[in-house]
C-alpha positions as a Python dict, from the first residue, in 0.01 Angstrom:
ca = {
    (1, 'X'): (0, 0, 0),
    (2, 'X'): (274, -276, -3),
    (3, 'X'): (308, -112, 421),
    (4, 'X'): (-89, -147, 485),
    (5, 'X'): (-83, -519, 320),
    (6, 'X'): (211, -638, 514),
    (7, 'X'): (61, -500, 786),
    (8, 'X'): (-249, -651, 795),
    (9, 'X'): (-20, -1000, 745),
    (10, 'X'): (211, -935, 969),
    (11, 'X'): (-194, -911, 1242),
    (12, 'X'): (-326, -1195, 1119),
    (13, 'X'): (-52, -1390, 1170),
    (14, 'X'): (33, -1282, 1489),
    (15, 'X'): (-282, -1372, 1578),
    (16, 'X'): (-283, -1750, 1428),
    (17, 'X'): (79, -1805, 1592),
    (18, 'X'): (-167, -1625, 1923),
    (19, 'X'): (-457, -1880, 1890),
    (20, 'X'): (-225, -2198, 1862),
    (21, 'X'): (16, -2073, 2120),
    (22, 'X'): (-297, -2072, 2376),
    (23, 'X'): (-478, -2383, 2226),
    (24, 'X'): (-96, -2542, 2322),
    (25, 'X'): (-61, -2392, 2661),
    (26, 'X'): (-409, -2567, 2822),
    (27, 'X'): (-350, -2899, 2700),
    (28, 'X'): (30, -2893, 2862),
    (29, 'X'): (300, -2644, 2942),
    (30, 'X'): (592, -2800, 2607),
    (31, 'X'): (519, -3124, 2427),
    (32, 'X'): (904, -3024, 2314),
    (33, 'X'): (1093, -3127, 2562),
    (34, 'X'): (1454, -3088, 2455),
    (35, 'X'): (1447, -2738, 2226),
    (36, 'X'): (1553, -2519, 2564),
    (37, 'X'): (1880, -2322, 2594),
    (38, 'X'): (2002, -2485, 2848),
    (39, 'X'): (2270, -2628, 2908),
    (40, 'X'): (2335, -2964, 3172),
    (41, 'X'): (2168, -3332, 3125),
    (42, 'X'): (1794, -3412, 3291),
    (43, 'X'): (1550, -3586, 3242),
    (44, 'X'): (1268, -3367, 3087),
    (45, 'X'): (1332, -3034, 2962),
    (46, 'X'): (1097, -2773, 2866),
    (47, 'X'): (846, -2441, 2930),
    (48, 'X'): (569, -2293, 3043),
    (49, 'X'): (408, -2049, 3267),
    (50, 'X'): (500, -2006, 3618),
    (51, 'X'): (339, -1841, 3914),
    (52, 'X'): (414, -1823, 4299),
    (53, 'X'): (310, -1848, 4607),
    (54, 'X'): (367, -1866, 4981),
    (55, 'X'): (182, -2135, 5242),
    (56, 'X'): (319, -2165, 5515),
    (57, 'X'): (82, -2260, 5710),
    (58, 'X'): (26, -1890, 5879),
    (59, 'X'): (-408, -1875, 5715),
    (60, 'X'): (-228, -1506, 5584),
    (61, 'X'): (-303, -1425, 5232),
    (62, 'X'): (-542, -1754, 5198),
    (63, 'X'): (-305, -2038, 5308),
    (64, 'X'): (-423, -2390, 5328),
    (65, 'X'): (-123, -2547, 5578),
    (66, 'X'): (146, -2709, 5529),
    (67, 'X'): (267, -2868, 5133),
    (68, 'X'): (149, -3143, 5012),
    (69, 'X'): (545, -3327, 5122),
    (70, 'X'): (526, -3284, 5416),
    (71, 'X'): (812, -3006, 5436),
    (72, 'X'): (800, -2625, 5572),
    (73, 'X'): (728, -2383, 5283),
    (74, 'X'): (1148, -2319, 5180),
    (75, 'X'): (1322, -2125, 4928),
    (76, 'X'): (1334, -2422, 4584),
    (77, 'X'): (993, -2513, 4662),
    (78, 'X'): (729, -2545, 4362),
    (79, 'X'): (419, -2690, 4345),
    (80, 'X'): (349, -2910, 4008),
    (81, 'X'): (-18, -3010, 3892),
    (82, 'X'): (153, -3352, 3789),
    (83, 'X'): (471, -3431, 3823),
    (84, 'X'): (550, -3700, 4163),
    (85, 'X'): (647, -3542, 4462),
    (86, 'X'): (1025, -3512, 4515),
    (87, 'X'): (1079, -3402, 4176),
    (88, 'X'): (1403, -3200, 4105),
    (89, 'X'): (1499, -2917, 3884),
    (90, 'X'): (1649, -2573, 3781),
    (91, 'X'): (1386, -2326, 3626),
    (92, 'X'): (1594, -2053, 3391),
    (93, 'X'): (1435, -1725, 3349),
    (94, 'X'): (1629, -1461, 3225),
    (95, 'X'): (1897, -1587, 3237),
    (96, 'X'): (1886, -1689, 3516),
    (97, 'X'): (1899, -2050, 3695),
    (98, 'X'): (1766, -2142, 4034),
    (99, 'X'): (1751, -2545, 4192),
    (100, 'X'): (1335, -2607, 4291),
    (101, 'X'): (1205, -2964, 4430),
    (102, 'X'): (846, -3018, 4393),
    (103, 'X'): (719, -2991, 4756),
    (104, 'X'): (323, -2932, 4703),
    (105, 'X'): (5, -2941, 4457),
    (106, 'X'): (-74, -2692, 4257),
    (107, 'X'): (-113, -2428, 4077),
    (108, 'X'): (-551, -2534, 4061),
    (109, 'X'): (-738, -2346, 3816),
    (110, 'X'): (-427, -2153, 3654),
    (111, 'X'): (-301, -2517, 3565),
    (112, 'X'): (-560, -2559, 3252),
    (113, 'X'): (-414, -2209, 3150),
    (114, 'X'): (-110, -2287, 3081),
    (115, 'X'): (71, -2252, 3418),
    (116, 'X'): (245, -2554, 3547),
    (117, 'X'): (449, -2448, 3799),
    (118, 'X'): (369, -2265, 4183),
    (119, 'X'): (707, -2137, 4224),
    (120, 'X'): (759, -2028, 4547),
    (121, 'X'): (781, -1620, 4632),
    (122, 'X'): (1190, -1655, 4695),
    (123, 'X'): (1243, -1815, 4420),
    (124, 'X'): (999, -1659, 4254),
    (125, 'X'): (1131, -1263, 4338),
    (126, 'X'): (1479, -1309, 4260),
    (127, 'X'): (1387, -1440, 3946),
    (128, 'X'): (1214, -1145, 3842),
    (129, 'X'): (1396, -926, 4054),
    (130, 'X'): (1140, -822, 4317),
    (131, 'X'): (1137, -886, 4715),
    (132, 'X'): (939, -1124, 4902),
    (133, 'X'): (744, -928, 5140),
    (134, 'X'): (649, -1147, 5424),
    (135, 'X'): (404, -886, 5555),
    (136, 'X'): (188, -1022, 5249),
    (137, 'X'): (342, -1365, 5156),
    (138, 'X'): (374, -1181, 4798),
    (139, 'X'): (686, -1040, 4548),
    (140, 'X'): (634, -614, 4524),
    (141, 'X'): (915, -461, 4301),
    (142, 'X'): (755, -660, 3967),
    (143, 'X'): (489, -462, 3891),
    (144, 'X'): (211, -679, 3940),
    (145, 'X'): (362, -972, 3715),
    (146, 'X'): (232, -1238, 3872),
    (147, 'X'): (343, -1574, 3526),
    (148, 'X'): (682, -1570, 3427),
    (149, 'X'): (774, -1735, 3147),
    (150, 'X'): (1044, -1998, 3219),
    (151, 'X'): (1257, -2265, 3116),
    (152, 'X'): (1263, -2608, 3308),
    (153, 'X'): (1522, -2932, 3333),
    (154, 'X'): (1450, -3180, 3573),
    (155, 'X'): (1661, -3381, 3692),
    (156, 'X'): (1565, -3630, 3928),
    (157, 'X'): (1258, -3754, 3941),
    (158, 'X'): (1048, -3846, 4270),
    (159, 'X'): (932, -4158, 4372),
    (160, 'X'): (543, -4068, 4489),
    (161, 'X'): (255, -4096, 4275),
    (162, 'X'): (229, -3846, 3986),
    (163, 'X'): (379, -3804, 3542),
    (164, 'X'): (643, -3767, 3485),
    (165, 'X'): (647, -3605, 3171),
    (166, 'X'): (581, -3300, 3016),
    (167, 'X'): (392, -3137, 3284),
    (168, 'X'): (-57, -3122, 3255),
    (169, 'X'): (-299, -2981, 3441),
    (170, 'X'): (-397, -3041, 3821),
    (171, 'X'): (-807, -3178, 3700),
    (172, 'X'): (-609, -3444, 3498),
    (173, 'X'): (-617, -3626, 3787),
    (174, 'X'): (-179, -3685, 3644),
    (175, 'X'): (-57, -3622, 3985),
    (176, 'X'): (-262, -3891, 4183),
    (177, 'X'): (-149, -4164, 3996),
    (178, 'X'): (170, -4327, 4002),
    (179, 'X'): (349, -4302, 3621),
    (180, 'X'): (625, -4599, 3569),
    (181, 'X'): (746, -4344, 3323),
    (182, 'X'): (1075, -4369, 3183),
    (183, 'X'): (1359, -4223, 3350),
    (184, 'X'): (1606, -4187, 3076),
    (185, 'X'): (1838, -3810, 3083),
    (186, 'X'): (1766, -3620, 2770),
    (187, 'X'): (2085, -3369, 2690),
    (188, 'X'): (1979, -3049, 2698),
    (189, 'X'): (2075, -2855, 2408),
    (190, 'X'): (2357, -2523, 2486),
}
């Protein structure tokens, strides 16, 4: 009888935690900007869910043209729904650390569900052990996985418009507002 009660308690706790997590993800990627296990210094650190894209102006796979910063599609280019263009940092996934810079806007709708960073497909492939497919502009060998939980560290804010804080969904319009937020450095826990 005790095992049944423990299992019921565990299921109830998991359901409650899941509901809290989903609610928090819809509001922000991670309000706790200092809880991380990465080394180094940054101006902002946190965790979020990342997806991938490859927008090479070819018109294939639904791409829309040159990325917003005017830089050609390349490894390390990421899209953010709220950070200023040309913001720099790095992401960590399962111990792999790779640099990125914000060169585009997005993801759109997924950001309302907590997907706050769109990595280029080559970076996503390297992080996950997949392979970039130049014919489909997708990532092969990741069992259909298109979203991963990552940690991020912003090392330098871009000078343009956008919110210099934890990422917020695209529909907030933060990507088009000039943010004069402090750029004080935060220590990133080891």
